[in-house]
């Protein structure tokens, strides 16, 4: 709606009479400057007026006139419908009619809100998606992610309310109440699912090491629970590759019975082992999908040794141990009490070593005497720069002063390609706390590959923060600050897990330990997929000079129990390979990837499994208490799905949900308007036609 309309000019309006005088002078000179004209007096006056108008208009356009319009825009309030797309919502539907009834009822509500409000739809489960209605197919529910992302997607928009339709069951991400407390608009929650309890047995959780070592004993902790099953005798069984290796029995006591069982697994052969935990003992159980839990353990043939040598005790040592101790044999030692190595480890990690004031000669000799020993330098405020510069030929560290420290935040190097990290995990790191580093100038002597660089006081510098170097004999990694323990704490606080930081630590160790000749063809995939996950692979191929290439064809053979498939990867613009084979039936599969580069055959093989059970079916009791808490935190209200007809009236009665007006100024130059050009052409054409008609040119 236009509120104000004005004609303005770039130059002073006092020049407008000059434009008129120019038109008047030109017309007078043309039609009255001669002694006689071939036209009648009336025709001369008419032609004079046309020429006067044309020339005055052209001269006026030189003043740069433009229109200024003030517009008022009315924005109706948006109502965001956030639908739970997880399997658990419709799991109790025995008739198969819930999905159709759901869409019909929601359609009625949306229709009643279409006047005066703008409904928009999002679904959430394993991820957030827009402009969709739910199909109740996701195997995981991450409600916290959806509540975190939506305010940013509607930043500075008139959002009246968020309508969350869910059963309140979530099994991924952090506690949804944390992002709910920061919502800028009210959240109305609609309770789906069934809150009633039925006699039920369930495997609530299984705790185990994902990687163990052959000929070693390792525990499997099973947490079982029972509802409305007092007096029942239950049996918990543990099977490895279909063979029973442990069984325990118990009598269910009072309501709310929950108990932990520990099984010791001995002599597991090398390779990926499939385990199954099952609880039985209750007849006529309504839901049995949560009675079983499959998991997979990678049994390694030989545990690789890591020596973590530190200047003194430090929280970083615990962070590295927590990330790596399940996968490697990690020994921690301190320089002042270290007497040397009886055997050479597979990796040496130096934390704040060499230290200022210490004797660096034993470390320098150790590195020189073992030219193939990988080394990971983690520098800190106490690192001695002169000794560090002697121990490697990649960087020259020049501190600005002995006591000058810096808060070094991370910013990612987009071209990094030594190993792959999931994009969402990679994006977490720049938001983590700063590492404690020496404020130094860094001279690069060799082509190191940075993963992260230092961001100092908001400025993205070229100084390395986390980088790698590979010589013909040795691989090295460099972290130029301490404080990895802060990264792990912040990662867990913000995301509910340490996966991002743990992945970087483990992949750094993996890169350093694996021999270069074993890394020419790299394959990235998951070990375990849920039954509705799409099985996908990513591959990288390197030539003899370790340049990333993807010219050769890369083939993949996948073998299951009764099936065998052949695939070809497709090449991407990033010079890697991708393959998505869609969903596979539950079971165990092996794969073999093969290509030929410069006459050399490179292969990579492995195994993966598709689990038969769904995480969504482990607990089907709706959690409406969570939904009530979210509404209470945000000033919304909770209703059951059977009361969905009342939702439209509740939203209309909320005085916070109103239309808003915004004002904007539009500037349009007259010279760019089509009508101005048409007017000039019409005036000139009419004058020309009149002159032609009257017998002149």
XYZ file of C-alpha atoms in Angstrom:
697
model
C 0.000 0.000 0.000
C 1.498 3.366 -1.100
C 1.452 5.913 1.733
C 3.386 8.805 0.148
C 4.354 9.712 -3.435
C 6.791 12.501 -4.399
C 8.706 13.651 -7.460
C 12.301 14.635 -6.655
C 15.398 15.412 -8.721
C 19.082 14.732 -8.348
C 19.870 18.379 -9.177
C 18.219 21.548 -7.874
C 14.639 22.208 -8.980
C 15.726 25.823 -9.619
C 17.124 24.454 -12.884
C 13.628 23.466 -14.080
C 12.968 26.940 -15.620
C 16.204 26.490 -17.569
C 14.763 23.295 -19.077
C 11.602 25.169 -20.037
C 13.606 28.021 -21.518
C 15.645 25.514 -23.529
C 12.460 24.033 -24.959
C 10.992 27.499 -25.621
C 14.164 28.772 -27.292
C 14.546 25.726 -29.501
C 10.873 25.866 -30.616
C 11.045 29.647 -31.283
C 14.232 29.254 -33.307
C 12.738 26.441 -35.383
C 9.305 27.880 -36.136
C 9.599 31.653 -35.709
C 13.231 32.258 -36.536
C 12.549 32.277 -40.247
C 10.980 35.098 -42.255
C 8.205 32.822 -43.422
C 7.091 29.233 -42.845
C 5.224 26.858 -45.175
C 2.546 26.251 -42.526
C -0.572 28.095 -41.584
C -0.583 30.127 -38.399
C -2.669 27.549 -36.530
C -0.408 24.680 -37.716
C 2.713 26.608 -36.735
C 1.408 27.154 -33.204
C 0.548 23.453 -32.883
C 3.952 22.317 -34.139
C 5.608 24.881 -31.891
C 3.874 23.385 -28.834
C 4.929 19.820 -29.705
C 8.586 20.832 -30.172
C 8.497 22.920 -26.983
C 7.179 19.952 -24.968
C 9.663 17.460 -26.437
C 12.760 19.583 -25.879
C 11.623 20.681 -22.394
C 10.976 17.051 -21.420
C 14.398 15.925 -22.676
C 16.100 18.806 -20.852
C 14.083 18.023 -17.728
C 15.276 14.407 -17.793
C 18.853 15.699 -17.555
C 17.988 16.925 -14.048
C 17.702 13.252 -12.941
C 14.085 13.218 -11.747
C 12.896 10.234 -9.735
C 9.816 9.141 -7.823
C 9.991 8.426 -4.083
C 7.250 6.121 -2.834
C 6.630 5.171 0.775
C 5.018 1.739 0.998
C 3.381 0.072 3.956
C 3.393 -3.740 3.944
C 1.107 -5.721 6.206
C 2.650 -9.047 7.232
C 0.237 -11.594 8.568
C 1.519 -13.709 11.451
C 3.124 -16.992 10.428
C 2.053 -20.123 12.272
C 4.752 -22.796 12.049
C 3.438 -26.355 12.196
C 6.274 -28.655 13.277
C 5.289 -32.292 12.701
C 6.969 -35.297 14.313
C 7.909 -37.623 11.440
C 9.254 -40.478 13.580
C 8.152 -44.101 13.481
C 7.031 -44.083 17.114
C 4.121 -41.680 16.455
C 2.158 -44.217 14.412
C 3.627 -47.403 15.916
C 0.520 -48.085 18.018
C -1.804 -47.664 15.019
C -3.252 -51.117 14.370
C -5.810 -49.985 11.769
C -3.449 -48.179 9.397
C -5.780 -45.178 9.301
C -3.896 -42.786 11.573
C -1.862 -41.057 8.831
C -4.958 -40.254 6.756
C -6.923 -39.073 9.805
C -3.966 -36.940 10.908
C -3.688 -35.131 7.583
C -7.434 -34.586 7.424
C -7.609 -33.032 10.909
C -4.551 -30.848 10.271
C -6.024 -29.746 6.950
C -9.173 -28.553 8.727
C -7.129 -26.511 11.213
C -4.978 -24.975 8.489
C -8.073 -24.075 6.460
C -9.611 -22.254 9.414
C -6.369 -20.301 9.970
C -5.828 -19.331 6.341
C -7.706 -16.051 6.837
C -5.501 -13.657 8.760
C -2.602 -16.088 9.333
C 0.007 -17.860 7.193
C 0.522 -21.522 8.143
C 3.865 -23.108 7.133
C 4.839 -26.740 7.627
C 8.059 -28.425 8.756
C 8.745 -32.018 9.740
C 11.477 -33.288 12.022
C 12.939 -36.642 12.881
C 16.546 -37.401 12.134
C 16.679 -33.955 10.456
C 14.521 -30.885 9.799
C 12.724 -30.535 6.441
C 10.328 -27.862 5.204
C 7.075 -27.775 3.249
C 6.113 -31.359 3.980
C 3.546 -33.386 5.819
C 4.771 -36.313 7.934
C 4.947 -39.897 6.741
C 6.064 -41.233 10.161
C 9.157 -42.959 8.798
C 12.226 -41.519 10.557
C 14.198 -43.915 12.746
C 15.491 -41.222 15.108
C 14.000 -38.122 16.713
C 16.116 -35.012 17.253
C 13.639 -32.487 18.612
C 16.361 -30.239 20.038
C 17.881 -29.657 16.598
C 14.529 -28.577 15.162
C 13.887 -26.139 18.027
C 17.403 -24.741 17.589
C 17.217 -24.183 13.820
C 13.714 -22.738 13.425
C 14.278 -19.338 15.134
C 17.180 -18.682 12.767
C 15.163 -19.656 9.699
C 12.469 -17.108 10.623
C 14.769 -14.359 11.889
C 13.038 -10.943 11.786
C 9.827 -12.444 10.459
C 6.437 -12.110 12.094
C 6.054 -15.548 13.672
C 2.942 -15.752 15.796
C 3.449 -19.207 17.261
C 4.998 -22.605 16.759
C 2.637 -25.574 16.852
C 4.589 -28.700 17.816
C 2.799 -31.986 17.109
C 4.744 -34.842 18.696
C 4.627 -37.791 21.056
C 7.459 -36.236 23.084
C 9.787 -39.205 22.528
C 13.297 -38.128 21.518
C 16.393 -40.288 21.189
C 18.969 -38.029 19.521
C 20.554 -34.690 20.382
C 20.464 -32.768 23.628
C 17.586 -32.138 26.024
C 14.881 -30.247 24.040
C 14.143 -28.043 27.045
C 17.480 -26.244 26.545
C 16.649 -24.712 23.124
C 12.979 -24.399 24.108
C 13.942 -21.931 26.820
C 15.366 -19.612 24.137
C 12.394 -19.657 21.765
C 11.352 -16.114 20.710
C 7.707 -17.090 20.189
C 5.161 -19.239 22.062
C 5.067 -22.972 21.423
C 1.673 -24.687 21.394
C 2.126 -28.434 21.767
C -0.222 -31.143 20.538
C 0.236 -34.515 22.201
C 0.349 -37.544 19.899
C 0.876 -41.202 20.724
C -0.245 -43.286 23.665
C 0.651 -42.404 27.257
C -0.830 -45.599 28.723
C 1.470 -48.292 30.059
C 1.156 -51.955 29.099
C 2.979 -55.049 30.320
C 6.325 -54.739 28.627
C 9.912 -55.956 28.744
C 12.652 -53.918 27.130
C 16.386 -53.668 26.642
C 16.839 -50.089 27.795
C 20.540 -49.740 27.002
C 23.655 -51.693 26.125
C 27.124 -50.433 26.976
C 30.180 -51.878 25.281
C 33.461 -50.962 23.620
C 33.082 -50.505 19.893
C 36.664 -51.614 19.288
C 38.369 -54.364 21.300
C 41.414 -56.523 20.811
C 41.541 -60.222 20.067
C 42.408 -62.624 22.909
C 41.270 -60.022 25.450
C 38.257 -60.155 27.742
C 35.766 -57.299 27.552
C 32.454 -56.595 29.325
C 28.981 -56.014 27.876
C 26.597 -54.242 30.251
C 22.900 -54.748 29.557
C 20.215 -52.606 31.199
C 16.797 -54.279 31.219
C 13.496 -52.884 32.463
C 9.948 -54.134 32.939
C 6.565 -52.406 33.250
C 3.425 -53.973 34.727
C 5.200 -57.333 34.865
C 5.700 -57.925 38.602
C 6.295 -61.595 39.419
C 7.412 -62.567 35.902
C 10.591 -64.563 35.442
C 12.705 -63.077 32.654
C 15.730 -64.335 30.781
C 18.425 -62.160 29.182
C 20.575 -63.778 26.493
C 23.729 -62.571 24.730
C 24.639 -64.055 21.347
C 27.732 -63.468 19.199
C 27.338 -64.231 15.495
C 24.266 -66.324 16.338
C 26.000 -68.378 19.061
C 24.834 -68.144 22.685
C 27.711 -66.945 24.878
C 25.851 -65.833 28.018
C 22.483 -65.995 29.766
C 21.076 -64.554 32.986
C 17.695 -64.942 34.708
C 15.877 -62.713 37.178
C 12.508 -62.301 38.881
C 10.757 -58.997 38.203
C 9.980 -57.206 41.408
C 7.828 -54.141 42.044
C 6.668 -51.628 39.465
C 9.486 -49.717 37.825
C 11.820 -52.710 37.867
C 15.169 -52.044 36.234
C 18.350 -54.031 36.501
C 21.846 -54.182 35.014
C 23.462 -57.426 33.830
C 27.154 -57.772 32.976
C 28.448 -60.376 30.539
C 32.149 -61.083 30.022
C 33.075 -61.897 26.430
C 36.182 -64.011 25.929
C 38.139 -65.117 22.867
C 36.292 -63.130 20.217
C 37.919 -63.736 16.799
C 39.254 -60.835 14.759
C 36.881 -58.941 12.506
C 33.497 -57.319 12.916
C 31.396 -59.369 15.318
C 27.621 -59.145 15.473
C 26.039 -59.306 18.939
C 22.403 -59.718 19.902
C 20.871 -59.099 23.340
C 17.367 -60.420 23.934
C 14.985 -60.437 26.886
C 12.081 -62.924 27.107
C 9.604 -64.188 29.674
C 6.359 -62.222 29.263
C 3.393 -63.723 27.438
C 1.019 -61.669 25.259
C 3.397 -58.712 25.185
C 1.924 -55.870 23.130
C 5.219 -54.499 21.807
C 8.146 -56.876 21.302
C 10.343 -54.755 19.045
C 12.172 -53.359 22.095
C 13.047 -56.834 23.426
C 16.090 -57.125 21.175
C 19.145 -55.007 20.607
C 21.780 -55.612 17.951
C 25.228 -54.067 18.071
C 28.582 -54.635 16.441
C 32.088 -54.792 17.857
C 35.254 -54.489 15.793
C 37.801 -56.993 17.115
C 41.296 -55.853 16.151
C 44.145 -58.269 15.694
C 46.896 -56.154 17.224
C 46.583 -53.048 19.351
C 48.869 -50.227 18.247
C 50.920 -48.467 20.911
C 50.979 -44.731 21.547
C 53.362 -42.955 23.898
C 51.874 -39.707 25.214
C 54.828 -37.858 26.685
C 53.983 -34.639 28.554
C 55.832 -31.869 30.340
C 53.529 -32.230 33.364
C 49.988 -33.375 34.266
C 47.385 -31.541 32.171
C 43.633 -31.974 31.450
C 44.474 -32.410 27.745
C 46.013 -35.791 28.535
C 42.679 -37.040 29.868
C 40.886 -35.689 26.786
C 43.219 -37.591 24.455
C 42.927 -40.739 26.568
C 39.112 -40.567 26.558
C 39.048 -40.252 22.766
C 41.702 -42.860 21.926
C 42.106 -45.423 24.733
C 39.346 -47.703 23.394
C 41.158 -47.975 20.084
C 44.850 -47.911 20.975
C 47.177 -48.984 23.759
C 48.034 -45.565 25.166
C 50.804 -44.973 27.712
C 51.141 -41.628 29.506
C 54.523 -40.555 30.835
C 56.099 -37.321 32.107
C 59.399 -35.979 30.863
C 60.985 -35.509 34.290
C 60.414 -39.176 35.186
C 60.813 -40.736 31.744
C 63.819 -43.044 31.360
C 63.450 -43.970 27.714
C 61.595 -46.606 25.686
C 62.142 -50.329 25.736
C 60.332 -50.644 22.398
C 59.527 -48.017 19.791
C 55.798 -47.081 19.833
C 53.651 -46.678 16.741
C 53.123 -42.982 17.559
C 54.787 -40.412 19.790
C 52.666 -37.516 21.117
C 54.602 -34.643 22.721
C 52.489 -32.359 24.907
C 54.218 -29.008 25.582
C 57.542 -30.685 24.837
C 60.284 -29.716 24.553
C 59.630 -27.564 27.622
C 61.423 -24.347 28.478
C 64.193 -24.968 30.975
C 64.255 -28.701 30.291
C 66.777 -30.962 28.595
C 65.585 -31.496 25.035
C 68.551 -33.572 23.875
C 66.997 -37.019 24.697
C 63.888 -36.123 22.686
C 65.918 -34.784 19.771
C 68.019 -37.962 19.785
C 64.892 -40.143 19.976
C 63.371 -38.514 16.890
C 66.641 -38.576 14.943
C 67.288 -42.249 15.752
C 63.753 -43.278 14.660
C 63.227 -41.549 11.293
C 59.941 -43.428 10.605
C 58.369 -42.719 14.007
C 55.259 -40.494 13.569
C 55.193 -37.498 15.910
C 52.325 -35.297 17.044
C 53.472 -31.978 18.536
C 51.010 -30.237 20.861
C 52.636 -26.920 21.718
C 51.664 -24.701 24.601
C 52.759 -21.685 26.637
C 55.748 -23.598 28.054
C 57.077 -25.035 24.786
C 60.708 -24.106 24.098
C 60.731 -22.666 20.589
C 64.463 -23.133 19.944
C 64.353 -26.869 20.700
C 61.055 -27.266 18.835
C 62.634 -25.675 15.749
C 65.527 -28.141 15.954
C 63.238 -31.198 16.217
C 61.395 -30.665 12.920
C 61.842 -28.897 9.590
C 58.276 -27.833 8.871
C 57.839 -24.633 10.917
C 60.003 -21.980 12.484
C 58.293 -20.657 15.590
C 59.261 -17.106 16.638
C 57.379 -15.889 19.758
C 56.936 -12.133 20.020
C 57.943 -12.401 23.687
C 58.446 -15.113 26.263
C 55.187 -14.367 28.084
C 52.950 -13.233 25.204
C 49.945 -15.569 25.028
C 46.990 -15.617 22.663
C 43.467 -17.018 22.603
C 43.610 -18.928 19.322
C 40.192 -19.809 17.933
C 39.873 -22.230 15.020
C 38.787 -21.447 11.494
C 38.569 -24.282 8.998
C 40.626 -24.667 5.849
C 38.066 -25.571 3.187
C 40.578 -27.324 0.914
C 41.726 -29.855 3.514
C 41.574 -33.378 2.083
C 43.859 -35.725 4.043
C 40.857 -37.312 5.694
C 37.131 -36.733 5.738
C 34.893 -35.415 8.497
C 31.135 -35.113 8.516
C 30.151 -31.543 7.683
C 28.045 -30.994 10.805
C 30.923 -32.134 13.057
C 33.431 -29.998 11.177
C 31.192 -26.955 11.585
C 31.133 -27.386 15.369
C 34.849 -26.697 15.859
C 35.031 -22.955 15.000
C 32.435 -22.299 17.700
C 34.436 -24.008 20.459
C 36.579 -22.137 23.033
C 40.016 -20.829 22.138
C 43.200 -22.840 22.582
C 45.925 -21.347 24.785
C 48.826 -20.560 22.440
C 52.082 -18.610 22.375
C 51.697 -15.396 20.386
C 54.216 -16.182 17.664
C 55.171 -15.586 14.088
C 55.211 -18.812 12.079
C 57.538 -19.329 9.122
C 56.451 -22.212 6.892
C 59.470 -24.186 5.636
C 57.686 -27.196 4.124
C 54.253 -27.751 2.486
C 52.230 -28.494 5.586
C 48.498 -29.135 5.171
C 46.351 -27.073 7.593
C 43.075 -28.398 8.959
C 42.483 -25.298 11.114
C 44.219 -21.938 11.245
C 44.337 -19.412 14.078
C 41.685 -16.736 14.435
C 43.150 -14.060 16.726
C 40.936 -11.257 18.072
C 38.397 -11.922 15.333
C 41.002 -11.852 12.513
C 41.497 -15.012 10.440
C 45.267 -15.397 10.174
C 47.479 -17.749 8.150
C 49.100 -19.085 11.330
C 48.603 -22.846 11.779
C 46.448 -24.181 14.594
C 46.050 -27.845 13.552
C 48.106 -29.076 10.601
C 49.840 -32.101 9.076
C 53.017 -32.858 7.169
C 54.163 -35.992 5.379
C 57.736 -36.643 4.310
C 58.907 -39.790 2.492
C 59.702 -41.397 5.853
C 57.666 -39.714 8.581
C 54.246 -38.188 9.169
C 53.787 -35.365 11.656
C 50.921 -33.369 13.125
C 51.048 -29.978 14.825
C 48.607 -28.364 17.254
C 49.843 -24.939 18.297
C 47.862 -24.553 21.508
C 46.606 -26.422 24.548
C 43.008 -26.716 25.750
C 41.592 -29.755 23.975
C 39.814 -30.597 27.217
C 37.802 -27.360 26.898
C 36.808 -28.394 23.380
C 35.433 -31.722 24.621
C 33.465 -30.096 27.471
C 31.983 -27.419 25.208
C 31.168 -29.973 22.497
C 29.249 -32.070 25.000
C 27.492 -29.078 26.563
C 26.251 -27.795 23.193
C 25.594 -31.040 21.336
C 25.112 -33.737 23.982
C 28.218 -35.674 22.876
C 31.957 -35.334 22.194
C 31.772 -36.811 18.703
C 33.287 -33.868 16.820
C 36.387 -33.498 19.010
C 36.814 -37.246 19.452
C 36.666 -37.735 15.677
C 39.401 -35.164 15.039
C 41.677 -36.698 17.672
C 41.117 -40.258 16.441
C 41.468 -39.368 12.763
C 44.644 -37.434 13.490
C 46.083 -40.520 15.203
C 44.807 -42.734 12.405
C 46.420 -40.569 9.756
C 49.757 -40.614 11.569
C 49.826 -44.360 12.238
C 48.632 -45.708 8.899
C 51.464 -46.186 6.410
C 51.328 -44.068 3.249
C 51.204 -47.047 0.936
C 47.988 -48.172 2.662
C 46.237 -44.861 2.154
C 46.129 -44.433 -1.631
C 42.486 -45.557 -1.825
C 40.361 -44.400 1.100
C 36.778 -45.393 1.765
C 34.412 -43.713 4.208
C 31.163 -45.260 5.412
C 29.320 -46.302 8.563
C 29.748 -49.694 10.184
C 26.078 -49.960 11.110
C 23.012 -48.561 9.321
C 19.457 -48.456 10.626
C 16.889 -50.335 8.594
C 15.549 -47.185 6.867
C 18.932 -45.522 6.340
C 20.318 -45.150 2.848
C 23.637 -46.987 2.552
C 26.210 -44.587 1.144
C 29.964 -44.463 0.562
C 32.525 -41.789 -0.161
C 35.958 -42.582 -1.563
C 39.195 -40.712 -2.212
C 41.937 -41.804 -4.597
C 45.513 -40.465 -4.481
C 48.277 -40.817 -7.039
C 51.949 -41.510 -6.262
C 52.534 -37.877 -5.324
C 49.485 -37.956 -3.008
C 47.391 -35.698 -5.249
C 43.647 -36.263 -5.139
C 42.390 -37.666 -8.460
C 39.195 -39.285 -9.715
C 39.834 -40.050 -13.392
C 39.885 -43.869 -13.103
C 36.616 -45.762 -12.724
C 35.990 -47.029 -9.191
C 33.913 -50.193 -8.878
C 32.228 -51.677 -5.822
C 30.956 -55.185 -5.158
C 28.602 -55.681 -2.202
C 27.865 -59.204 -1.020
C 25.110 -60.258 1.379
C 23.910 -63.623 2.570
C 22.046 -64.480 -0.629
C 22.732 -61.477 -2.871
C 25.584 -59.842 -4.728
C 25.526 -56.377 -6.308
C 27.978 -54.538 -8.553
C 28.107 -50.754 -8.576
C 30.186 -47.940 -10.050
C 30.947 -44.785 -8.080
C 30.186 -41.441 -9.680
C 32.817 -38.703 -9.781
C 32.211 -35.359 -8.095
C 33.562 -31.905 -8.860
C 35.583 -32.100 -5.630
C 37.658 -34.936 -7.156
C 36.292 -37.627 -4.878
C 33.822 -40.464 -5.484
C 30.292 -40.973 -4.156
C 27.951 -43.954 -4.125
C 24.435 -44.203 -2.674
C 22.817 -47.616 -3.066
C 19.623 -46.842 -1.141
C 18.115 -49.062 1.501
C 19.118 -52.673 2.040
C 17.356 -55.454 3.985
C 18.662 -56.067 7.521
C 21.726 -58.280 7.604
C 25.497 -58.382 7.319
C 27.277 -57.287 4.147
C 30.843 -57.191 2.871
C 32.212 -54.873 0.223
C 35.197 -54.726 -2.110
C 36.169 -51.492 -3.886
C 38.672 -51.694 -6.722
C 40.298 -49.385 -9.251
C 43.389 -49.255 -11.454
C 45.645 -46.198 -11.399
C 48.721 -46.005 -13.656
C 48.699 -49.780 -14.043
C 48.498 -50.390 -10.275
C 45.452 -52.185 -8.856
C 44.212 -50.605 -5.611
C 41.554 -52.242 -3.453
C 39.735 -51.582 -0.202
C 37.452 -54.046 1.540
C 35.349 -54.107 4.675
C 32.031 -54.976 6.240
C 28.891 -53.205 7.328
C 25.546 -54.243 8.751
C 21.962 -53.100 8.491
C 20.268 -53.448 11.880
C 16.830 -55.001 12.061
C 15.479 -53.075 15.032
C 14.561 -49.408 15.088
C 15.681 -47.049 17.879
C 12.204 -45.505 17.691
C 10.505 -48.715 18.782
C 12.458 -49.212 21.992
C 10.098 -46.971 23.937
C 6.547 -46.287 22.732
C 5.121 -44.544 25.795
C 4.424 -40.950 24.780
C 6.113 -38.281 26.893
C 3.475 -35.566 27.171
C 5.149 -34.210 30.284
C 7.977 -32.920 28.097
C 5.491 -31.219 25.775
C 3.744 -29.530 28.690
C 7.102 -28.256 29.952
C 7.982 -26.795 26.544
C 4.656 -24.951 26.374
C 5.061 -23.689 29.923
C 8.564 -22.372 29.174
C 7.439 -20.466 26.085
C 4.018 -19.196 27.140
C 2.066 -21.598 24.953
C -0.512 -24.261 25.789
C -0.737 -28.037 25.565
C -3.666 -29.974 24.078
C -4.227 -33.578 23.084
C -4.616 -34.493 19.427
C -8.270 -35.305 20.072
C -8.717 -31.609 20.962
C -7.100 -30.347 17.740
C -10.346 -28.587 16.753
C -9.723 -26.132 19.605
C -6.301 -25.129 18.302
C -7.482 -22.496 15.828
C -9.535 -20.702 18.477
C -6.627 -20.804 20.957
C -4.371 -19.141 18.405
C -6.960 -16.501 17.525
C -7.452 -15.671 21.204
C -3.704 -15.152 21.737
C -3.275 -11.384 21.655
C 0.443 -11.767 20.945
C -0.392 -13.162 17.507
C -1.094 -10.074 15.408
C -0.248 -8.668 12.006
C 2.660 -6.262 11.748
C 3.270 -3.317 9.435
C 6.585 -2.481 7.837
C 7.478 0.631 5.880
C 9.884 0.921 2.966
C 10.991 3.663 0.577
C 11.210 2.934 -3.154
C 13.157 5.220 -5.504
C 12.395 4.922 -9.232
C 14.215 7.140 -11.806
C 11.898 8.630 -14.419
C 14.512 7.964 -17.095
C 14.085 4.230 -16.529
C 10.288 4.316 -16.870
C 8.776 2.903 -20.051
C 6.025 5.500 -20.138
C 8.575 8.341 -20.340
C 10.148 6.813 -23.428
C 6.744 6.180 -24.968
C 5.689 9.801 -24.310
C 8.803 11.149 -26.058
C 8.283 8.882 -29.037
C 4.595 9.825 -29.302
C 5.315 13.584 -29.227
C 8.100 13.306 -31.789
C 6.035 10.992 -34.011
C 2.961 13.256 -33.942
C 5.055 16.304 -34.819
C 6.747 14.455 -37.677
C 3.433 13.150 -39.045
C 1.903 16.647 -38.909
C 4.841 18.157 -40.770
C 4.663 15.352 -43.319
C 0.934 15.854 -43.735
C 1.362 19.599 -44.134
C 3.877 19.112 -46.896
C 7.234 19.635 -45.137
C 9.979 17.036 -45.127
